[in-house]
Amino acid sequence: MELWFTEYQTSSLGITCKTKKTYHTEKTEYQNLAVIDTEQFGRMLLLDGIIQTTIEDEFVYHEMISHIPLFTHKNPKKALVIGGGDGGSIREIIKHPSIEKAVLCEIDGRVIEVSKQYLPEISCALENEKVEVVVGDGIKYVKEHKNEFDVIMIDSTDPIGPAEGLFAIDFYKSVYEALKEDGIFVAQTESPFFNKDLISRVFKDVKSLFPIARLYTCAIPTYPTGYWCFTMGSKKYDPLETDIDSIPDIDTKYYCPKIHKAAFMLPKFVKNLLK
Ligand code: AAT
């Protein structure tokens, strides 16, 4: 018997995948959590029926949320990931030799445990000695830390439920305060086709707080529209001025020095969202 999974991305559009196996389903304190295996994208982590990451395309998101800010910063030592319980962003951060400590603050401990069990390729660095895992609300964690991090990444679910506050200006203010004087933050900010108002509002908020605000994009086939963006706020370093010739060769599949700058070259309709 053929079994297919559909994520309803909007009320009139979805992505459908032929499945091979259901590894896990549970209702956690925060959300419905599932891991399924699909023909096209391999194992997939679902939260409330929404694709969070898949074995086949996770590299794009995790490399792009991490290496762009880490190589924009000249010497990142301490990094924080909010959300991202699958561990993919942490795995990329650990590839940077300058990193001394990487903290993961994920609200749902079950996402971490289930990722360790079924997505070892993604979660593999969570046991690294440089990594501290905190199970708790990222909003509270960021508020309680001042002047501490070089880079903060908001690797969050879509702006609903517990993640809603992670897209609010008050949260970005506490992110500003949790960063050191030359700190950088990046947030995943959804699809330029479907989330125009959100992208415009977040960019305006970030620009009102940080001297440098930038937006960059990449291609992620399993996220709505396949075209995704990240918003960066930086206190000192401009990613467009990164000396890309000095970026060392690290083990990546999407990110490379040329993409470091090319990702910021925006189509007109995306640029227009930032006016
Ligand atoms: N690495 C790609 C996976 C994610 S998962 C995002 C995580 O954010 C989830 O595990 C969720 O439990 C966690 N989260 C949500 N709200 C909070 C919060 N307030 N504090 C800490 N963690 C939180 C990103 C997927 C993007 C999907 C795009 N469609």
mmCIF file of C-alpha atoms and ligand atoms in Angstrom:
data_model
loop_
_atom_site.group_PDB
_atom_site.id
_atom_site.type_symbol
_atom_site.label_atom_id
_atom_site.label_comp_id
_atom_site.label_asym_id
_atom_site.label_seq_id
_atom_site.Cartn_x
_atom_site.Cartn_y
_atom_site.Cartn_z
ATOM 1 C CA MET A 1 0.000 0.000 0.000
ATOM 2 C CA GLU A 2 1.296 3.450 -0.901
ATOM 3 C CA LEU A 3 1.214 6.040 1.881
ATOM 4 C CA TRP A 4 1.659 9.739 1.179
ATOM 5 C CA PHE A 5 2.237 12.653 3.552
ATOM 6 C CA THR A 6 0.980 16.165 2.796
ATOM 7 C CA GLU A 7 2.018 19.369 4.539
ATOM 8 C CA TYR A 8 -0.668 21.992 3.997
ATOM 9 C CA GLN A 9 1.562 25.018 3.504
ATOM 10 C CA THR A 10 -1.370 27.404 2.987
ATOM 11 C CA SER A 11 -5.122 26.846 2.807
ATOM 12 C CA SER A 12 -4.767 26.175 -0.929
ATOM 13 C CA LEU A 13 -1.313 24.638 -1.453
ATOM 14 C CA GLY A 14 0.685 21.743 -0.099
ATOM 15 C CA ILE A 15 3.782 19.558 -0.556
ATOM 16 C CA THR A 16 3.145 15.809 -0.846
ATOM 17 C CA CYS A 17 5.742 13.076 -0.381
ATOM 18 C CA LYS A 18 5.518 9.310 -0.797
ATOM 19 C CA THR A 19 6.492 7.772 2.530
ATOM 20 C CA LYS A 20 8.415 4.599 3.297
ATOM 21 C CA LYS A 21 8.046 4.357 7.046
ATOM 22 C CA THR A 22 6.849 6.184 10.138
ATOM 23 C CA TYR A 23 9.578 6.037 12.763
ATOM 24 C CA HIS A 24 7.963 8.014 15.533
ATOM 25 C CA THR A 25 4.887 10.028 16.510
ATOM 26 C CA GLU A 26 4.091 11.662 19.833
ATOM 27 C CA LYS A 27 2.358 14.637 21.352
ATOM 28 C CA THR A 28 4.898 16.555 23.411
ATOM 29 C CA GLU A 29 4.128 19.314 25.902
ATOM 30 C CA TYR A 30 4.392 21.810 23.017
ATOM 31 C CA GLN A 31 3.531 20.142 19.709
ATOM 32 C CA ASN A 32 2.910 17.016 17.656
ATOM 33 C CA LEU A 33 6.272 15.511 16.814
ATOM 34 C CA ALA A 34 6.920 12.933 14.099
ATOM 35 C CA VAL A 35 9.792 11.399 12.167
ATOM 36 C CA ILE A 36 8.902 9.752 8.858
ATOM 37 C CA ASP A 37 10.968 8.355 6.005
ATOM 38 C CA THR A 38 10.177 9.624 2.495
ATOM 39 C CA GLU A 39 11.287 8.390 -0.945
ATOM 40 C CA GLN A 40 12.474 11.807 -2.091
ATOM 41 C CA PHE A 41 13.986 13.510 0.943
ATOM 42 C CA GLY A 42 14.811 10.647 3.313
ATOM 43 C CA ARG A 43 14.007 10.981 7.002
ATOM 44 C CA MET A 44 11.988 14.052 7.860
ATOM 45 C CA LEU A 45 11.262 15.815 11.162
ATOM 46 C CA LEU A 46 7.691 17.119 11.414
ATOM 47 C CA LEU A 47 6.231 19.443 14.041
ATOM 48 C CA ASP A 48 2.468 19.912 13.927
ATOM 49 C CA GLY A 49 2.539 18.466 10.402
ATOM 50 C CA ILE A 50 5.115 21.022 9.173
ATOM 51 C CA ILE A 51 8.458 19.920 7.730
ATOM 52 C CA GLN A 52 11.290 21.168 9.941
ATOM 53 C CA THR A 53 14.221 19.433 8.319
ATOM 54 C CA THR A 54 15.026 16.480 6.059
ATOM 55 C CA ILE A 55 18.137 14.385 5.556
ATOM 56 C CA GLU A 56 18.429 15.349 1.866
ATOM 57 C CA ASP A 57 18.131 19.138 2.001
ATOM 58 C CA GLU A 58 18.964 20.103 5.605
ATOM 59 C CA PHE A 59 22.464 21.140 4.622
ATOM 60 C CA VAL A 60 21.269 24.288 2.839
ATOM 61 C CA TYR A 61 19.447 25.757 5.825
ATOM 62 C CA HIS A 62 21.988 24.742 8.463
ATOM 63 C CA GLU A 63 25.020 25.924 6.513
ATOM 64 C CA MET A 64 23.413 29.201 5.536
ATOM 65 C CA ILE A 65 22.109 30.132 8.984
ATOM 66 C CA SER A 66 25.555 29.425 10.502
ATOM 67 C CA HIS A 67 28.463 30.139 8.181
ATOM 68 C CA ILE A 68 27.232 33.486 6.882
ATOM 69 C CA PRO A 69 27.259 35.154 10.344
ATOM 70 C CA LEU A 70 30.243 33.144 11.636
ATOM 71 C CA PHE A 71 32.481 34.150 8.699
ATOM 72 C CA THR A 72 31.154 37.727 8.768
ATOM 73 C CA HIS A 73 32.376 37.928 12.361
ATOM 74 C CA LYS A 74 36.161 38.053 12.459
ATOM 75 C CA ASN A 75 36.702 35.781 15.447
ATOM 76 C CA PRO A 76 33.554 34.169 16.882
ATOM 77 C CA LYS A 77 34.149 32.367 20.166
ATOM 78 C CA LYS A 78 30.731 32.000 21.713
ATOM 79 C CA ALA A 79 27.569 31.240 19.752
ATOM 80 C CA LEU A 80 23.930 30.731 20.735
ATOM 81 C CA VAL A 81 21.220 28.892 18.811
ATOM 82 C CA ILE A 82 17.589 29.515 19.785
ATOM 83 C CA GLY A 83 15.356 26.618 18.672
ATOM 84 C CA GLY A 84 17.120 24.222 16.313
ATOM 85 C CA GLY A 85 16.703 21.182 18.564
ATOM 86 C CA ASP A 86 17.636 18.870 15.676
ATOM 87 C CA GLY A 87 21.240 20.071 16.197
ATOM 88 C CA GLY A 88 22.008 20.942 12.548
ATOM 89 C CA SER A 89 23.062 24.517 13.276
ATOM 90 C CA ILE A 90 25.222 23.367 16.192
ATOM 91 C CA ARG A 91 26.938 20.817 13.907
ATOM 92 C CA GLU A 92 27.911 23.628 11.523
ATOM 93 C CA ILE A 93 29.054 26.000 14.318
ATOM 94 C CA ILE A 94 31.399 23.332 15.666
ATOM 95 C CA LYS A 95 33.235 23.283 12.305
ATOM 96 C CA HIS A 96 34.694 26.722 13.195
ATOM 97 C CA PRO A 97 37.949 26.299 15.102
ATOM 98 C CA SER A 98 37.616 29.709 16.817
ATOM 99 C CA ILE A 99 34.414 28.571 18.574
ATOM 100 C CA GLU A 100 35.006 27.812 22.242
ATOM 101 C CA LYS A 101 31.392 27.383 23.272
ATOM 102 C CA ALA A 102 28.067 26.839 21.504
ATOM 103 C CA VAL A 103 24.820 26.975 23.476
ATOM 104 C CA LEU A 104 21.553 25.479 22.185
ATOM 105 C CA CYS A 105 18.346 26.717 23.800
ATOM 106 C CA GLU A 106 15.393 24.630 22.589
ATOM 107 C CA ILE A 107 11.969 24.844 24.235
ATOM 108 C CA ASP A 108 10.995 21.223 23.538
ATOM 109 C CA GLY A 109 13.398 18.648 24.966
ATOM 110 C CA ARG A 110 11.639 15.896 23.026
ATOM 111 C CA VAL A 111 12.776 17.423 19.696
ATOM 112 C CA ILE A 112 16.365 17.020 20.890
ATOM 113 C CA GLU A 113 15.927 13.443 22.112
ATOM 114 C CA VAL A 114 14.008 12.247 19.039
ATOM 115 C CA SER A 115 16.550 13.927 16.705
ATOM 116 C CA LYS A 116 19.370 12.155 18.531
ATOM 117 C CA GLN A 117 17.595 8.854 18.008
ATOM 118 C CA TYR A 118 16.436 9.141 14.380
ATOM 119 C CA LEU A 119 18.534 11.917 12.799
ATOM 120 C CA PRO A 120 22.098 11.200 13.968
ATOM 121 C CA GLU A 121 23.602 12.793 10.825
ATOM 122 C CA ILE A 122 22.075 16.109 11.925
ATOM 123 C CA SER A 123 22.265 15.879 15.711
ATOM 124 C CA CYS A 124 25.795 14.427 15.858
ATOM 125 C CA ALA A 125 27.502 17.448 17.474
ATOM 126 C CA LEU A 126 25.071 17.815 20.378
ATOM 127 C CA GLU A 127 27.350 15.685 22.554
ATOM 128 C CA ASN A 128 30.457 17.710 21.650
ATOM 129 C CA GLU A 129 32.337 19.024 24.702
ATOM 130 C CA LYS A 130 32.026 22.630 23.483
ATOM 131 C CA VAL A 131 28.223 22.362 23.377
ATOM 132 C CA GLU A 132 25.818 23.233 26.179
ATOM 133 C CA VAL A 133 22.189 22.197 25.716
ATOM 134 C CA VAL A 134 19.532 24.177 27.578
ATOM 135 C CA VAL A 135 15.896 23.061 27.461
ATOM 136 C CA GLY A 136 13.833 26.216 27.890
ATOM 137 C CA ASP A 137 12.190 29.214 26.276
ATOM 138 C CA GLY A 138 14.628 31.135 24.099
ATOM 139 C CA ILE A 139 12.922 34.420 24.903
ATOM 140 C CA LYS A 140 13.619 34.002 28.606
ATOM 141 C CA TYR A 141 17.167 32.715 28.019
ATOM 142 C CA VAL A 142 18.150 35.673 25.852
ATOM 143 C CA LYS A 143 16.696 38.157 28.378
ATOM 144 C CA GLU A 144 18.848 36.664 31.123
ATOM 145 C CA HIS A 145 22.150 37.023 29.224
ATOM 146 C CA LYS A 146 23.868 40.326 28.519
ATOM 147 C CA ASN A 147 26.927 41.164 26.445
ATOM 148 C CA GLU A 148 27.868 37.505 26.147
ATOM 149 C CA PHE A 149 27.614 36.124 22.595
ATOM 150 C CA ASP A 150 29.490 36.826 19.359
ATOM 151 C CA VAL A 151 26.818 35.252 17.180
ATOM 152 C CA ILE A 152 23.147 34.389 17.876
ATOM 153 C CA MET A 153 21.047 32.322 15.447
ATOM 154 C CA ILE A 154 17.278 32.156 15.644
ATOM 155 C CA ASP A 155 16.599 28.689 14.212
ATOM 156 C CA SER A 156 12.900 28.762 14.995
ATOM 157 C CA THR A 157 9.606 27.316 13.843
ATOM 158 C CA ASP A 158 7.194 29.507 11.885
ATOM 159 C CA PRO A 159 5.810 32.548 13.755
ATOM 160 C CA ILE A 160 2.975 30.750 15.524
ATOM 161 C CA GLY A 161 2.693 29.194 19.001
ATOM 162 C CA PRO A 162 5.832 29.351 21.179
ATOM 163 C CA ALA A 163 7.863 30.831 18.293
ATOM 164 C CA GLU A 164 5.637 33.886 17.793
ATOM 165 C CA GLY A 165 7.604 35.971 20.302
ATOM 166 C CA LEU A 166 10.850 35.101 18.483
ATOM 167 C CA PHE A 167 9.758 37.431 15.642
ATOM 168 C CA ALA A 168 8.885 40.405 17.906
ATOM 169 C CA ILE A 169 10.866 43.629 18.260
ATOM 170 C CA ASP A 170 11.133 43.209 22.040
ATOM 171 C CA PHE A 171 12.909 39.914 21.462
ATOM 172 C CA TYR A 172 15.322 41.524 18.974
ATOM 173 C CA LYS A 173 16.078 44.168 21.630
ATOM 174 C CA SER A 174 17.107 41.468 24.086
ATOM 175 C CA VAL A 175 19.119 39.751 21.324
ATOM 176 C CA TYR A 176 20.958 43.079 20.805
ATOM 177 C CA GLU A 177 21.752 43.216 24.519
ATOM 178 C CA ALA A 178 22.849 39.570 24.697
ATOM 179 C CA LEU A 179 25.401 40.201 21.936
ATOM 180 C CA LYS A 180 28.879 41.588 22.530
ATOM 181 C CA GLU A 181 29.767 45.009 21.097
ATOM 182 C CA ASP A 182 30.661 43.513 17.705
ATOM 183 C CA GLY A 183 28.017 40.759 17.744
ATOM 184 C CA ILE A 184 25.855 39.513 14.889
ATOM 185 C CA PHE A 185 22.480 37.794 14.845
ATOM 186 C CA VAL A 186 20.620 35.949 12.108
ATOM 187 C CA ALA A 187 16.993 34.785 12.102
ATOM 188 C CA GLN A 188 15.224 32.463 9.704
ATOM 189 C CA THR A 189 12.501 34.675 8.213
ATOM 190 C CA GLU A 190 10.406 32.481 5.918
ATOM 191 C CA SER A 191 9.536 32.739 2.212
ATOM 192 C CA PRO A 192 9.727 35.983 0.205
ATOM 193 C CA PHE A 193 6.759 34.739 -1.842
ATOM 194 C CA PHE A 194 4.425 33.898 1.047
ATOM 195 C CA ASN A 195 5.555 35.993 4.005
ATOM 196 C CA LYS A 196 6.040 39.477 2.560
ATOM 197 C CA ASP A 197 4.560 41.433 5.479
ATOM 198 C CA LEU A 198 6.563 39.496 8.035
ATOM 199 C CA ILE A 199 9.816 40.015 6.129
ATOM 200 C CA SER A 200 9.206 43.764 5.719
ATOM 201 C CA ARG A 201 8.277 44.219 9.364
ATOM 202 C CA VAL A 202 11.186 42.167 10.737
ATOM 203 C CA PHE A 203 13.666 43.977 8.481
ATOM 204 C CA LYS A 204 12.359 47.374 9.601
ATOM 205 C CA ASP A 205 12.595 46.334 13.263
ATOM 206 C CA VAL A 206 16.129 44.963 12.876
ATOM 207 C CA LYS A 207 17.210 48.103 11.000
ATOM 208 C CA SER A 208 15.858 50.284 13.798
ATOM 209 C CA LEU A 209 18.042 48.458 16.340
ATOM 210 C CA PHE A 210 21.255 47.456 14.532
ATOM 211 C CA PRO A 211 23.628 49.697 12.518
ATOM 212 C CA ILE A 212 23.763 47.021 9.808
ATOM 213 C CA ALA A 213 20.663 45.100 8.621
ATOM 214 C CA ARG A 214 20.878 42.664 5.701
ATOM 215 C CA LEU A 215 18.723 39.997 4.099
ATOM 216 C CA TYR A 216 19.938 36.932 2.219
ATOM 217 C CA THR A 217 18.245 34.024 0.482
ATOM 218 C CA CYS A 218 18.793 30.402 -0.481
ATOM 219 C CA ALA A 219 16.943 27.487 -2.090
ATOM 220 C CA ILE A 220 15.304 24.960 0.264
ATOM 221 C CA PRO A 221 13.064 22.521 -1.641
ATOM 222 C CA THR A 222 11.017 21.277 1.341
ATOM 223 C CA TYR A 223 10.082 24.708 2.740
ATOM 224 C CA PRO A 224 7.089 26.589 1.285
ATOM 225 C CA THR A 225 7.933 27.935 -2.238
ATOM 226 C CA GLY A 226 11.450 26.449 -2.024
ATOM 227 C CA TYR A 227 12.887 29.946 -1.652
ATOM 228 C CA TRP A 228 13.864 31.057 1.832
ATOM 229 C CA CYS A 229 15.357 34.091 3.558
ATOM 230 C CA PHE A 230 17.359 35.022 6.615
ATOM 231 C CA THR A 231 17.539 38.441 8.244
ATOM 232 C CA MET A 232 20.813 39.609 9.799
ATOM 233 C CA GLY A 233 21.439 42.363 12.333
ATOM 234 C CA SER A 234 25.082 43.246 12.928
ATOM 235 C CA LYS A 235 26.670 45.752 15.310
ATOM 236 C CA LYS A 236 29.964 46.158 13.436
ATOM 237 C CA TYR A 237 30.752 43.744 10.609
ATOM 238 C CA ASP A 238 29.091 44.009 7.218
ATOM 239 C CA PRO A 239 28.807 40.665 5.361
ATOM 240 C CA LEU A 240 29.156 42.529 2.072
ATOM 241 C CA GLU A 241 32.619 43.643 3.182
ATOM 242 C CA THR A 242 33.860 40.220 4.286
ATOM 243 C CA ASP A 243 37.227 39.452 2.674
ATOM 244 C CA ILE A 244 36.055 36.255 1.019
ATOM 245 C CA ASP A 245 39.579 35.317 -0.094
ATOM 246 C CA SER A 246 40.475 34.779 3.557
ATOM 247 C CA ILE A 247 37.608 32.331 4.216
ATOM 248 C CA PRO A 248 39.129 28.883 4.852
ATOM 249 C CA ASP A 249 37.821 25.846 3.018
ATOM 250 C CA ILE A 250 35.474 24.001 5.348
ATOM 251 C CA ASP A 251 33.385 20.918 4.747
ATOM 252 C CA THR A 252 30.125 22.256 3.234
ATOM 253 C CA LYS A 253 27.774 21.399 0.370
ATOM 254 C CA TYR A 254 26.041 24.744 -0.271
ATOM 255 C CA TYR A 255 28.001 27.523 1.423
ATOM 256 C CA CYS A 256 31.189 28.728 -0.255
ATOM 257 C CA PRO A 257 33.011 32.099 -0.239
ATOM 258 C CA LYS A 258 31.283 33.342 -3.399
ATOM 259 C CA ILE A 259 27.848 32.406 -2.032
ATOM 260 C CA HIS A 260 28.785 34.398 1.100
ATOM 261 C CA LYS A 261 28.238 37.535 -0.970
ATOM 262 C CA ALA A 262 25.999 36.243 -3.752
ATOM 263 C CA ALA A 263 23.293 35.263 -1.236
ATOM 264 C CA PHE A 264 22.811 38.981 -0.482
ATOM 265 C CA MET A 265 22.134 39.873 -4.140
ATOM 266 C CA LEU A 266 18.354 40.092 -4.151
ATOM 267 C CA PRO A 267 15.739 39.928 -6.896
ATOM 268 C CA LYS A 268 13.848 43.197 -7.263
ATOM 269 C CA PHE A 269 10.638 41.921 -5.669
ATOM 270 C CA VAL A 270 12.570 40.899 -2.548
ATOM 271 C CA LYS A 271 14.550 44.147 -2.410
ATOM 272 C CA ASN A 272 11.271 46.034 -2.582
ATOM 273 C CA LEU A 273 10.160 44.370 0.647
ATOM 274 C CA LEU A 274 13.002 46.114 2.471
ATOM 275 C CA LYS A 275 12.178 49.719 1.557
HETATM 276 N N1 AAT B 1 16.857 23.334 12.084
HETATM 277 C C1 AAT B 1 15.648 23.422 11.393
HETATM 278 C C2 AAT B 1 14.543 23.105 12.337
HETATM 279 C C3 AAT B 1 13.746 24.044 12.858
HETATM 280 S S1 AAT B 1 12.992 23.575 14.287
HETATM 281 C C4 AAT B 1 12.704 24.969 15.215
HETATM 282 C C5 AAT B 1 12.648 24.643 16.702
HETATM 283 O O1 AAT B 1 12.324 25.850 17.407
HETATM 284 C C6 AAT B 1 11.602 23.616 17.143
HETATM 285 O O2 AAT B 1 12.248 22.478 17.630
HETATM 286 C C7 AAT B 1 10.810 24.329 18.251
HETATM 287 O O3 AAT B 1 10.480 23.481 19.334
HETATM 288 C C8 AAT B 1 11.772 25.436 18.653
HETATM 289 N N2 AAT B 1 11.154 26.600 19.305
HETATM 290 C C9 AAT B 1 9.971 27.194 19.013
HETATM 291 N N3 AAT B 1 9.750 28.222 19.833
HETATM 292 C C10 AAT B 1 10.816 28.293 20.680
HETATM 293 C C11 AAT B 1 11.158 29.141 21.772
HETATM 294 N N4 AAT B 1 10.352 30.144 22.174
HETATM 295 N N5 AAT B 1 12.347 28.926 22.399
HETATM 296 C C12 AAT B 1 13.177 27.912 22.021
HETATM 297 N N6 AAT B 1 12.883 27.076 20.999
HETATM 298 C C13 AAT B 1 11.730 27.265 20.339
HETATM 299 C C14 AAT B 1 13.386 25.299 12.137
HETATM 300 C C15 AAT B 1 12.375 24.989 11.095
HETATM 301 C C16 AAT B 1 11.917 26.121 10.216
HETATM 302 C C17 AAT B 1 10.618 25.717 9.543
HETATM 303 C C18 AAT B 1 10.227 26.607 8.442
HETATM 304 N N7 AAT B 1 8.966 26.242 7.850
#
